[in-house]
Short mmCIF file of C-alpha atoms in Angstrom, two decimals:
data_model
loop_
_atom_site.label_atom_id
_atom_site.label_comp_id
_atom_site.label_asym_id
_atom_site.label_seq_id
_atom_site.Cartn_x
_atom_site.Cartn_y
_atom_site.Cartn_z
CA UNK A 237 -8.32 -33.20 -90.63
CA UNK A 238 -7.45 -33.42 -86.95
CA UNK A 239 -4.35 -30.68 -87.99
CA UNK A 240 -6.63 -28.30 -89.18
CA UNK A 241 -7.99 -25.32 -87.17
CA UNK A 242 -10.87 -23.97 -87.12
CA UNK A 243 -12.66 -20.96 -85.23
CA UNK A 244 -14.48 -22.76 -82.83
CA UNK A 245 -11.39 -25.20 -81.52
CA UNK A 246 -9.63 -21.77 -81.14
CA UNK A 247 -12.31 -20.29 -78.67
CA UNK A 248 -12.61 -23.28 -76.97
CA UNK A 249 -8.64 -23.85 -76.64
CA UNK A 250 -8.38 -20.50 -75.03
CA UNK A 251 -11.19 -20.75 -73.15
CA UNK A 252 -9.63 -23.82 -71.49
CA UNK A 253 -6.06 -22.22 -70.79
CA UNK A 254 -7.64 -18.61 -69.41
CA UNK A 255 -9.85 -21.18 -67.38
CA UNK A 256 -6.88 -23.14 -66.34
CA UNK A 257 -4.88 -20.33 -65.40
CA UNK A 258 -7.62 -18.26 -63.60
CA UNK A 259 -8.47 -22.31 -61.31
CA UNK A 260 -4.53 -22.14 -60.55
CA UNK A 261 -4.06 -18.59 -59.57
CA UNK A 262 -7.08 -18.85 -57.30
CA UNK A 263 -5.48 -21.99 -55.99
CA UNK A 264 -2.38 -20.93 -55.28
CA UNK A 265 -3.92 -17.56 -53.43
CA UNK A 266 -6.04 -20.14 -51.35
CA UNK A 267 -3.07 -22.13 -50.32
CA UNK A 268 -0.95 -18.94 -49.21
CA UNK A 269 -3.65 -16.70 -47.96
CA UNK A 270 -5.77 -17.59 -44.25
CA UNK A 271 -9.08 -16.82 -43.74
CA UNK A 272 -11.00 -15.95 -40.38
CA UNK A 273 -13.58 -18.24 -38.78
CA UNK A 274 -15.10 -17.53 -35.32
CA UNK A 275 -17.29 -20.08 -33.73
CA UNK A 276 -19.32 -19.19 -30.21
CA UNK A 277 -19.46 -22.06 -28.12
CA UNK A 278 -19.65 -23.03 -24.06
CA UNK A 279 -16.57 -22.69 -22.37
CA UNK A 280 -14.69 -25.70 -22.17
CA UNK A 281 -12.16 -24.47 -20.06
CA UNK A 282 -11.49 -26.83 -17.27
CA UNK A 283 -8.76 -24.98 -15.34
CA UNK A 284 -9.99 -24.11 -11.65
CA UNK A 285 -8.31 -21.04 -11.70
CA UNK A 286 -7.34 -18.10 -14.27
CA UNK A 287 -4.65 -15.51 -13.50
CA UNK A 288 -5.22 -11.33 -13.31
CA UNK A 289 -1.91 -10.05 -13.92
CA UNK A 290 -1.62 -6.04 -13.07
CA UNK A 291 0.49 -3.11 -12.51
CA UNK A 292 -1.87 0.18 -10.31
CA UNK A 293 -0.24 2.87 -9.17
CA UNK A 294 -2.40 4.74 -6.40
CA UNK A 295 -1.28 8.68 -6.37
CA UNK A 296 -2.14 9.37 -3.04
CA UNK A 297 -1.78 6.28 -0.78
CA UNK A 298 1.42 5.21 1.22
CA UNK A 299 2.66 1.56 0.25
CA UNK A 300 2.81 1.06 4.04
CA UNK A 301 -1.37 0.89 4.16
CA UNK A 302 -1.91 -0.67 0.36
CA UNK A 303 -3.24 -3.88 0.42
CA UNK A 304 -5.16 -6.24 -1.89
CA UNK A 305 -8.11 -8.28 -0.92
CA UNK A 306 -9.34 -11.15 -3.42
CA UNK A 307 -12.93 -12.13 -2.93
CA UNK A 308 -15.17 -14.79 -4.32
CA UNK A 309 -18.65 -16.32 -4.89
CA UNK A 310 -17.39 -18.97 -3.69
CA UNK A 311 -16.93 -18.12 -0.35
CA UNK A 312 -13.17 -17.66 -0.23
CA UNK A 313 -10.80 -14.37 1.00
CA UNK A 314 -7.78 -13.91 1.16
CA UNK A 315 -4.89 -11.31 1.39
CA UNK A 316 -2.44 -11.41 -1.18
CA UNK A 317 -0.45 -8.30 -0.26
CA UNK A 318 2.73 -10.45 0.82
CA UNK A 319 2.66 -12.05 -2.93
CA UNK A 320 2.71 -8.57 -4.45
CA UNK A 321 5.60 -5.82 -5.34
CA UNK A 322 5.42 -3.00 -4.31
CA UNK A 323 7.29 0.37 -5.34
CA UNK A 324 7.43 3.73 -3.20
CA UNK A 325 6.44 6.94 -5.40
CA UNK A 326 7.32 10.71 -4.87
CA UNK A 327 4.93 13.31 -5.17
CA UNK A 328 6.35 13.47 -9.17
CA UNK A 329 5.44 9.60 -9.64
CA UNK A 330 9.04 8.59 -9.28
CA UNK A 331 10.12 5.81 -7.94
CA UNK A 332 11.33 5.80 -4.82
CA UNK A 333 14.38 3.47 -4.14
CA UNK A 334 13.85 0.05 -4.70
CA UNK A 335 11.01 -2.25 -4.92
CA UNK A 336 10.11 -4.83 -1.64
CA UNK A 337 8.49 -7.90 -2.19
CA UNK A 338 6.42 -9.37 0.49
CA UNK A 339 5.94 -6.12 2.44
CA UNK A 340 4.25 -6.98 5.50
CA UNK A 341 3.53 -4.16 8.03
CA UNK A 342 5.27 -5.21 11.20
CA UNK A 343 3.62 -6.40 14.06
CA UNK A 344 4.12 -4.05 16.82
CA UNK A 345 2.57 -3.42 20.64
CA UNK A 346 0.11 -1.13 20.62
CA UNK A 347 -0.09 -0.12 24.17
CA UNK A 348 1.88 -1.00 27.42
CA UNK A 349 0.11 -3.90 29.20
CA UNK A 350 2.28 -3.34 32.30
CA UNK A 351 0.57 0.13 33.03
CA UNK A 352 -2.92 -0.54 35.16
CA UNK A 353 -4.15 2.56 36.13
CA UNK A 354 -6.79 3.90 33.61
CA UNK A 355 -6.75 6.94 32.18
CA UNK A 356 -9.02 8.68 34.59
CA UNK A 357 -6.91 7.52 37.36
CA UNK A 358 -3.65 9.23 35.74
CA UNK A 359 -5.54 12.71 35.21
CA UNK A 360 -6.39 12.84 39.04
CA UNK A 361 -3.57 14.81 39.46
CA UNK A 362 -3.37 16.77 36.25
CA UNK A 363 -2.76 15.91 33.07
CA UNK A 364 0.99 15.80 31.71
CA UNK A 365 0.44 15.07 28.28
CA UNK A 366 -0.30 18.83 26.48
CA UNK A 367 -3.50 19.19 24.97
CA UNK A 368 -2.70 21.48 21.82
CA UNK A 369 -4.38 23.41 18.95
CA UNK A 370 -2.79 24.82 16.16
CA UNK A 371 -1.96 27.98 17.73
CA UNK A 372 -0.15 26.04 20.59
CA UNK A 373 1.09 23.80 18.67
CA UNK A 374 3.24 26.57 16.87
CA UNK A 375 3.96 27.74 20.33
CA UNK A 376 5.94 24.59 21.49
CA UNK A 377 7.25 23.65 18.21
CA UNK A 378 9.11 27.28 18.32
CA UNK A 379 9.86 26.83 22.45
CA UNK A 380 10.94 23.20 23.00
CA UNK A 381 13.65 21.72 20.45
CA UNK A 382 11.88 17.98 20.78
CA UNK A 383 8.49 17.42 20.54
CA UNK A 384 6.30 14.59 20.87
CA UNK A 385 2.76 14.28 19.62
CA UNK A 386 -0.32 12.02 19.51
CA UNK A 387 -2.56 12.65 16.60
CA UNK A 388 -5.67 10.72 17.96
CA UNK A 389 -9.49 9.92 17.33
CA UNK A 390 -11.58 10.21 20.21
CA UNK A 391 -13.51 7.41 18.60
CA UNK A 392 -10.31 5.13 17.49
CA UNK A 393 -9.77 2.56 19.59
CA UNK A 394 -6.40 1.96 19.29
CA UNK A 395 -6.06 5.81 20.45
CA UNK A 396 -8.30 4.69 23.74
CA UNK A 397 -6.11 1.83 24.45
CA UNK A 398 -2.95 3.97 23.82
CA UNK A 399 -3.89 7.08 26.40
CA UNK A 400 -2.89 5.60 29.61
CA UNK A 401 0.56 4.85 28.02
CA UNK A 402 0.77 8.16 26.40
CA UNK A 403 0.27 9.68 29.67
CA UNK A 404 2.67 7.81 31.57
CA UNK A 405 5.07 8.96 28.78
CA UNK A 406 4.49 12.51 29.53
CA UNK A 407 4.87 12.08 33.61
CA UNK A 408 7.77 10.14 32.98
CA UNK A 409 9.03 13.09 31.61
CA UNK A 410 7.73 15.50 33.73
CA UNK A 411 10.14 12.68 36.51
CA UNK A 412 13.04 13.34 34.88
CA UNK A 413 12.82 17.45 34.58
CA UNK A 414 11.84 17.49 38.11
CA UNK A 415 14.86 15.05 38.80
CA UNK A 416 16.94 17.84 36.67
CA UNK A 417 15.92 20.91 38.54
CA UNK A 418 16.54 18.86 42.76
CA UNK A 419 19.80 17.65 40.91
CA UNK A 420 21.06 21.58 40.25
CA UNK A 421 19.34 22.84 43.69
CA UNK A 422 21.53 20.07 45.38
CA UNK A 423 25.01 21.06 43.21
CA UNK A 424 23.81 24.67 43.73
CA UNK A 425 24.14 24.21 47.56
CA UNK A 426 20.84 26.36 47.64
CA UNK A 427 17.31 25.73 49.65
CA UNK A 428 14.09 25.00 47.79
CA UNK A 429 12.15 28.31 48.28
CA UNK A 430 10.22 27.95 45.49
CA UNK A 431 6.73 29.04 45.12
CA UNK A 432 4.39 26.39 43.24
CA UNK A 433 3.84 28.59 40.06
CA UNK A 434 8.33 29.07 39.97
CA UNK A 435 8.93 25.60 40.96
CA UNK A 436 6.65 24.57 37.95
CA UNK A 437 8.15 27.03 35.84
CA UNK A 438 11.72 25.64 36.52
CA UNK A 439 10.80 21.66 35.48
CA UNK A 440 9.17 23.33 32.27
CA UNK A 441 12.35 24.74 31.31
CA UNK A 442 14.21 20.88 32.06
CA UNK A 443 11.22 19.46 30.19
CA UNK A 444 13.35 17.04 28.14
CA UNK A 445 10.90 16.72 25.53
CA UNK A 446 7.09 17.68 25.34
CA UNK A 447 4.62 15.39 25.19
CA UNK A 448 1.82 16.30 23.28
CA UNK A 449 -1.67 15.60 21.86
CA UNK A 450 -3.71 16.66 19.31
CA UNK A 451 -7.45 15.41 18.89
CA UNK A 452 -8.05 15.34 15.07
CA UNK A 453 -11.92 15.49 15.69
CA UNK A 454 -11.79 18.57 17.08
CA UNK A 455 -8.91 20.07 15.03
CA UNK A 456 -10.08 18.42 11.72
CA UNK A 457 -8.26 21.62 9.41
CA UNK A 458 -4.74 21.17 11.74
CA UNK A 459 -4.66 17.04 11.22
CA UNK A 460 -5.35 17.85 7.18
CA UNK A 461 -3.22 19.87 7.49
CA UNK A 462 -0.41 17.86 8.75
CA UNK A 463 -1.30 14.90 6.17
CA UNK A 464 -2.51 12.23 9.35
CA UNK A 465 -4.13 9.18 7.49
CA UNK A 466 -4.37 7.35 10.56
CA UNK A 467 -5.01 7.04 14.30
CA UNK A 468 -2.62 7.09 16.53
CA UNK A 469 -0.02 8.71 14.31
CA UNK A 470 2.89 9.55 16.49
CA UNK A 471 4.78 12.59 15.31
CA UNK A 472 8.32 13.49 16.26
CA UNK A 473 9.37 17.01 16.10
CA UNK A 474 13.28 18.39 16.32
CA UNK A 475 13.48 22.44 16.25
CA UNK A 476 9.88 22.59 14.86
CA UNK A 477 10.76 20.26 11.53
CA UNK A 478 9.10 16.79 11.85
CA UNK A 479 11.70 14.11 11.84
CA UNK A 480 8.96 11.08 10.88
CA UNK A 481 6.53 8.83 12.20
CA UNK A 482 7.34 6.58 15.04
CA UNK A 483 6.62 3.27 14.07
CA UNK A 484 7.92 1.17 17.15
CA UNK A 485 6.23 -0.82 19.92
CA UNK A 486 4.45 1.66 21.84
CA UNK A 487 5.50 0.94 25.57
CA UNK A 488 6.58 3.72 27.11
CA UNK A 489 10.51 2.07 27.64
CA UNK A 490 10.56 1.84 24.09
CA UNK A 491 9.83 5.25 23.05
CA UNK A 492 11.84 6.46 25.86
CA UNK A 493 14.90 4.55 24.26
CA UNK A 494 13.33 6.03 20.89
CA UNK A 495 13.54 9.43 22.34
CA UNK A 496 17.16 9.35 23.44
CA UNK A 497 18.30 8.02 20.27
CA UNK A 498 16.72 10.68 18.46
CA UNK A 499 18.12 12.97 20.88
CA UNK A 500 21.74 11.28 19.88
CA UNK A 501 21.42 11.62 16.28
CA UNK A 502 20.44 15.40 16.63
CA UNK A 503 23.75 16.74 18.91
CA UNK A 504 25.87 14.29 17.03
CA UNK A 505 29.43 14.74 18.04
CA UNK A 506 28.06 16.51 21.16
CA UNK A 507 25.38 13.63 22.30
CA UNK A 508 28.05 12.28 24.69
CA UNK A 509 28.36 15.52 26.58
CA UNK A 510 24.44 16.35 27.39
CA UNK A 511 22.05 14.30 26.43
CA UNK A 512 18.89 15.25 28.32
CA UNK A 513 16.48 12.49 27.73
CA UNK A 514 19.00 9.38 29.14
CA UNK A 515 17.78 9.39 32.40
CA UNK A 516 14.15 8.70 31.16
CA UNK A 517 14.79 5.33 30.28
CA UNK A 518 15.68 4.38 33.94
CA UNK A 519 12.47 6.32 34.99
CA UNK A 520 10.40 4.70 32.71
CA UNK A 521 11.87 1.63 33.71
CA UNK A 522 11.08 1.94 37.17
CA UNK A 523 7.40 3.13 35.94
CA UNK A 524 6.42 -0.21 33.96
CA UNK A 525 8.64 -2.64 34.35
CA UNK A 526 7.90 -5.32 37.33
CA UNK A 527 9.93 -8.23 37.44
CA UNK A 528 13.36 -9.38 36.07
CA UNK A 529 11.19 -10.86 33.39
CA UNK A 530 10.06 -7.88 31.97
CA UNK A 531 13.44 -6.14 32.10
CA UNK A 532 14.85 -9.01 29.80
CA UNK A 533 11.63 -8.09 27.30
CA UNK A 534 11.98 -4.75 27.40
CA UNK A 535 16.11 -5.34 26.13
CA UNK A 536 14.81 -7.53 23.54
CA UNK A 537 12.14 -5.12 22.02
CA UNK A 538 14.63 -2.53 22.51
CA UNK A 539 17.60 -4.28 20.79
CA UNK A 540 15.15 -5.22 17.63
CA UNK A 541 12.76 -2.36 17.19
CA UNK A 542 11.84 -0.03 14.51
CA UNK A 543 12.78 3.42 15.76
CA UNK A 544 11.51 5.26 13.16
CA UNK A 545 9.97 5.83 9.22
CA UNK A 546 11.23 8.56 7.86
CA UNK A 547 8.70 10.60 5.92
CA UNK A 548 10.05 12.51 2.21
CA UNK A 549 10.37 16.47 2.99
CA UNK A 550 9.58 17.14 -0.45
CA UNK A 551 6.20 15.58 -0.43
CA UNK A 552 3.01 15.58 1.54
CA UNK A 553 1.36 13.29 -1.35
CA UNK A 554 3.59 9.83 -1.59
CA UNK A 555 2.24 7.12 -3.85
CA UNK A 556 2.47 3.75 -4.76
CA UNK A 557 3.15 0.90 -7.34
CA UNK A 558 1.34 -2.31 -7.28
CA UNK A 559 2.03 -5.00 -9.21
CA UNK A 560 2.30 -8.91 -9.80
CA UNK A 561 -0.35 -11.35 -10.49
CA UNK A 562 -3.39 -12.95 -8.45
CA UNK A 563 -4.62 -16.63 -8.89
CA UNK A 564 -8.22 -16.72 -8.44
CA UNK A 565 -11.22 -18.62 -8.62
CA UNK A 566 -13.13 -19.35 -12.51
CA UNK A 567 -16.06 -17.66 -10.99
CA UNK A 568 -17.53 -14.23 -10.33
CA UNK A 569 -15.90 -12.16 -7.21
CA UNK A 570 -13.75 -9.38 -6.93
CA UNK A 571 -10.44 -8.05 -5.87
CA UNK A 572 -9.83 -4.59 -4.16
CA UNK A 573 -7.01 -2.03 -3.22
CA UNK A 574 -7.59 -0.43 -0.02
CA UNK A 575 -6.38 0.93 3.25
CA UNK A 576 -5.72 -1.20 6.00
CA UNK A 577 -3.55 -0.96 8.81
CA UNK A 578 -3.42 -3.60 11.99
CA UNK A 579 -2.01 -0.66 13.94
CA UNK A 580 -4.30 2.23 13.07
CA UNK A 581 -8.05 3.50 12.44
CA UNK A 582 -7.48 4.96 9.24
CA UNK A 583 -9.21 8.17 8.69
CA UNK A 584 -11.89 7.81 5.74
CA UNK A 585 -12.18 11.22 4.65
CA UNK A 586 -8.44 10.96 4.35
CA UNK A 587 -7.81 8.33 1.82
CA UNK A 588 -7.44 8.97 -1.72
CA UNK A 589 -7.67 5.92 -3.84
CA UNK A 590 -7.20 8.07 -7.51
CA UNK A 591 -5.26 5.43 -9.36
CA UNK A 592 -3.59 5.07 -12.50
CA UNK A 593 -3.97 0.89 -14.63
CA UNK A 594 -0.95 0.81 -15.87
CA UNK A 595 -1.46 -2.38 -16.88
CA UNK A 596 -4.80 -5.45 -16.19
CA UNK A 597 -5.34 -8.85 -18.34
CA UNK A 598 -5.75 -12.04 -17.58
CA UNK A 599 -4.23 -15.45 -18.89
CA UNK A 600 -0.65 -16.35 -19.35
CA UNK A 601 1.40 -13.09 -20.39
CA UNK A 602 2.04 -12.67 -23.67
CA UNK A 603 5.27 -11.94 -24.74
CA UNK A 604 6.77 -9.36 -27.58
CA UNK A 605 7.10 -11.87 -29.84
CA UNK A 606 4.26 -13.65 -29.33
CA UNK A 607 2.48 -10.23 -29.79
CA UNK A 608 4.12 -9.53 -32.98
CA UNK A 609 3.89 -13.22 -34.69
CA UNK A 610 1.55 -15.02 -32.81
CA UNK A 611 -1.89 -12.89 -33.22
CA UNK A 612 -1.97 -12.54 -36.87
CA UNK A 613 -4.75 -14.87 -37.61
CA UNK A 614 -6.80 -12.45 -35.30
CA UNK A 615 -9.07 -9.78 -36.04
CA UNK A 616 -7.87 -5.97 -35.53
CA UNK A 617 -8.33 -4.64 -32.05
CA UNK A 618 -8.12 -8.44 -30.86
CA UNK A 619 -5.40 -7.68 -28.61
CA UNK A 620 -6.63 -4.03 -27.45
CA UNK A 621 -9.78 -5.95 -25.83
CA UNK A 622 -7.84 -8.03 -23.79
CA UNK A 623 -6.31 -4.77 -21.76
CA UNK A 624 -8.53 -2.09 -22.23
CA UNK A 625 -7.85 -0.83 -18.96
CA UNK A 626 -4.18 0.28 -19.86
CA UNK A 627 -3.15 3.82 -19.37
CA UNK A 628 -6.22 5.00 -18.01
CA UNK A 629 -6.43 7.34 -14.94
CA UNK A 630 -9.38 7.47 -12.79
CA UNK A 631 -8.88 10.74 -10.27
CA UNK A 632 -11.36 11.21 -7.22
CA UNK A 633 -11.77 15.05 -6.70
CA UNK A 634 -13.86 14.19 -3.55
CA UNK A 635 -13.86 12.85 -0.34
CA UNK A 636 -15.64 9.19 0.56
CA UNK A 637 -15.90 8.39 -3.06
CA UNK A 638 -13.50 6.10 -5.49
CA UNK A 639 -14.03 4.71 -8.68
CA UNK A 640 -15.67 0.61 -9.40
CA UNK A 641 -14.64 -1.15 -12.31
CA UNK A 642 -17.05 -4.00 -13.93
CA UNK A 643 -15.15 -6.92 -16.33
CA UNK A 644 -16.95 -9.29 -18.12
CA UNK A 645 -14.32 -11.61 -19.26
CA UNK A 646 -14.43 -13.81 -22.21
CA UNK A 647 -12.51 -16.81 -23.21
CA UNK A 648 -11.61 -16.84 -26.69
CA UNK A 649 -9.27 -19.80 -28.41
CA UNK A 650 -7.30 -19.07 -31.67
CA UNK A 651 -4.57 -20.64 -33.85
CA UNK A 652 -1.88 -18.54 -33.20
CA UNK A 653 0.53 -18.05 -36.53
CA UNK A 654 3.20 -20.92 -36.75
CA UNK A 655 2.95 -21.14 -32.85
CA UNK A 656 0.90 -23.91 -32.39
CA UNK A 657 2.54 -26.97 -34.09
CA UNK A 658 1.36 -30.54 -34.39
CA UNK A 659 3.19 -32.77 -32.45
CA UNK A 660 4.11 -36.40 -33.04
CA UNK A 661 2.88 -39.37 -30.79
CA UNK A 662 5.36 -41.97 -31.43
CA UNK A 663 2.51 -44.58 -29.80
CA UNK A 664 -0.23 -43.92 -32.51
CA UNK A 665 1.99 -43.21 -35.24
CA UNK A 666 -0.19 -40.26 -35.91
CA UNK A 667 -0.05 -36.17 -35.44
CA UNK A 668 -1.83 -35.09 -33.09
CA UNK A 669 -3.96 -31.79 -33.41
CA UNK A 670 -2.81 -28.58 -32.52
CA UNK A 671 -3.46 -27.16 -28.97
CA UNK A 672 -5.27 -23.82 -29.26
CA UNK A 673 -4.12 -20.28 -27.52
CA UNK A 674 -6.45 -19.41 -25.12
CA UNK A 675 -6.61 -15.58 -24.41
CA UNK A 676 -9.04 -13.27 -22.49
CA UNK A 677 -10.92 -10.56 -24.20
CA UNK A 678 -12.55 -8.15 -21.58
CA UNK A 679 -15.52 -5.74 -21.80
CA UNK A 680 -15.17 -3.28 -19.07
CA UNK A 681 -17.20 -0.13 -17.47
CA UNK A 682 -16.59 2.03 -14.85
CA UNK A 683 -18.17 4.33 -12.16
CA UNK A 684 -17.66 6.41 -9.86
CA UNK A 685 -19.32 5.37 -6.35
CA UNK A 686 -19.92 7.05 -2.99
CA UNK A 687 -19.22 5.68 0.29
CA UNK A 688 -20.61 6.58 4.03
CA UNK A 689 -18.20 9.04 6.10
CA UNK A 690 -17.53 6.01 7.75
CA UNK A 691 -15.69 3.98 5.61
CA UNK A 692 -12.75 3.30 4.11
CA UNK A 693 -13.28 4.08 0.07
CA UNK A 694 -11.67 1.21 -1.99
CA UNK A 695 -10.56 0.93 -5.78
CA UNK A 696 -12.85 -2.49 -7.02
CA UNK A 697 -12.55 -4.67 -9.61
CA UNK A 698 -15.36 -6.93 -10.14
CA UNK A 699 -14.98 -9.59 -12.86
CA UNK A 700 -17.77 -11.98 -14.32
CA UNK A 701 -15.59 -15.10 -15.64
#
């Protein structure tokens, strides 16, 4: 009896394999398929400090005045431009030889201490230094083959402190021509009968060099024009192309010795024969310099300066790459790219902080294969919101305005496919749980803001950890 079938066993015997079958293909898809589970929770980081790692490039500000400032609620600053590379751009957004880590802008004197008499005192008997406008500046650009000029800031206070010095620069000068023309009288066997006006014409024509100035609040369009950023910016001119920015201590020995060397490099071959501007150096010597002391300083400055930056021909509009990472504080603050110089008043309506995030995140990189094995127990668009920043532009068409950027930043923890392993602790015996990856995912807006005429606009990034 137990060998015989019957209709019902059959149902029931196929019932139980279909139901076997369907139990051990759902299984088996169980065991080889992962499911997601999010859980929202208080932040049990612990770690004092998170990392920002970024890569801006700023399209229209020098590397020489980039800096970043890190500010937080908690009451600490700092500059971190010395940790950071930077990368000089061309106008195209090309780099620009190679990139310089810890950058610093050099320390430099920004007026000659060793000159007392003010500035009122030295224009008692006429000024030396050549007030110029755009029209004259053409004039002595086209008339003099060097030519020296102070674009200055009647309100800058590193222009103030640098007049008197400026002037004695352009009587020192004035010395040496007048030196020039007694020199040839005397070889010349002839008498002075000069009249004042032809006597004054003569030392114009040995003028070494002219010494001029330009004030950029009264010739605003001229110092656009030019591409000056910054007060005092100290132009040199050789047969009406400028040569650079001088970038040396400004005591009037040093640009003296500046001033000859520039004079050297022009002749070339021939700077042995005439070179014009020599004798200043003994003149200016005799100016400023009033003990043995002062003679051995001047040498030293002299043998270590900076003689000159030179600025790219083929573009009025250089740029600049930032990037490396910041350390900073698990709580609210902000960091900032700006202007700053220790050497000049920058001019606000000047700076252009239009800037391109190449890249912003923050955590531990992740690397390529991380990215590509690690994050596939993670929902699409997980790793988009931890950058969401990259490749955007943000151009200022304005002056005194730049753009603000506002980052809420969240911590999110995840098992990261086959990257997280349990580990064995030989002391318990046992396996110890997996340690999860931590990763930031951001929310971010932007705006554009507007600053007084004042002030020195700023790219900001403001982050709510």
């Amino acid at each position: 009896d137990l060998l015989e079938g019957t209709r019902r066993g059959s149902v029931l015997s196929t019932l139980a394999v279909f139901t076997m079958g369907l139990l051990f293909f759902l299984e088996t898809k169980a065991f080889l398929s992962s499911t997601l589970k999010t859980n929202l929770a208080l932040d049990g980081n612990t770690e004092s400090q998170i990392r920002v790692n970024f890569n801006v490039t700023m399209m229209d500000l020098k590397c020489e005045f980039a800096t970043i400032d890190v500010v937080s609620v908690l009451g600490t600053q700092q500059n971190v431009t010395q940790h950071v590379q930077k990368f000089n751009l061309n106008q195209g957004g090309i780099r620009e030889g190679y990139g310089q880590r810890n950058k610093k802008q050099h320390d430099v004197q920004l007026f000659d201490s060793t000159i007392e008499e003010t500035i009122e005192e030295l224009h008692a008997d006429g000024e030396d230094a050549v007030s110029l406008d755009e029209k004259m500046l053409g004039i002595a650009l086209q008339a003099n083959s060097y030519v020296f000029v102070d674009f200055f800031a009647g309100w800058c206070s590193h222009c103030r402190d640098l007049a008197p010095t400026w002037e004695t620069l352009a009587e020192v000068m004035a010395e040496v021509a007048e030196n020039r023309v007694e020199k040839k009288l005397e070889n010349s066997g002839q008498e002075h009968d000069y009249s004042d006006e032809e006597y004054q014409a003569a030392v114009e024509v040995e003028l070494p060099v002219l010494i001029g100035k330009i004030d950029c609040v009264d010739h605003h369009d001229l110092c656009m024009k030019r591409q000056i950023q910054a007060y005092p910016t100290l132009k040199f001119f050789v047969d009406g192309e400028v040569i650079g920015d001088y970038r040396g201590h400004r005591t009037v020995v040093e640009m003296a010795h500046f001033i000859e060397q520039m004079e050297k490099e022009h002749k070339g071959k021939d700077a042995d024969t005439d070179v014009s501007t020599t004798e200043a150096k003994d003149v200016a010597a005799d100016r400023t310099l009033q003990s043995p002391e002062h003679e051995e300083y001047a040498r030293e400055l002299s043998a270590g300066r900076h003689k000159i930056t030179h600025s790219w021909q083929d573009s009025e509009h250089p740029g600049c790459q930032l990037s490396g990472f910041l350390l900073v504080d698990r709580a609210p603050g902000n960091f900032h790219i700006q202007a700053q110089s220790k050497n000049h008043d920058l001019a606000a309506h000047m700076t252009n902080v239009s800037h391109i995030i190449n890249h912003l995140s923050f955590g531990k990189p992740m690397s390529k294969y991380f990215i590509k094995e690690g994050l596939k127990n993670t929902p699409e668009g997980f790793f988009e919101s931890t950058r969401p920043f990259n490749g955007n532009a943000y151009v200022t068409r304005n002056e005194h305005e730049a753009h603000h950027h506002y980052l809420k930043v969240i911590t999110t923890e995840f098992d990261a496919e086959q990257m997280n392993k349990k580990t064995y602790d030989k002391d318990t015996k046992k396996f110890l749980a997996a340690v999860p990856t931590r990763a930031y995912q951001i929310l971010q807006s932007s705006q554009l803001s507007l600053y007084k005429n004042d002030i020195v606009p700023e790219a900001k990034f403001t982050y709510d950890l």
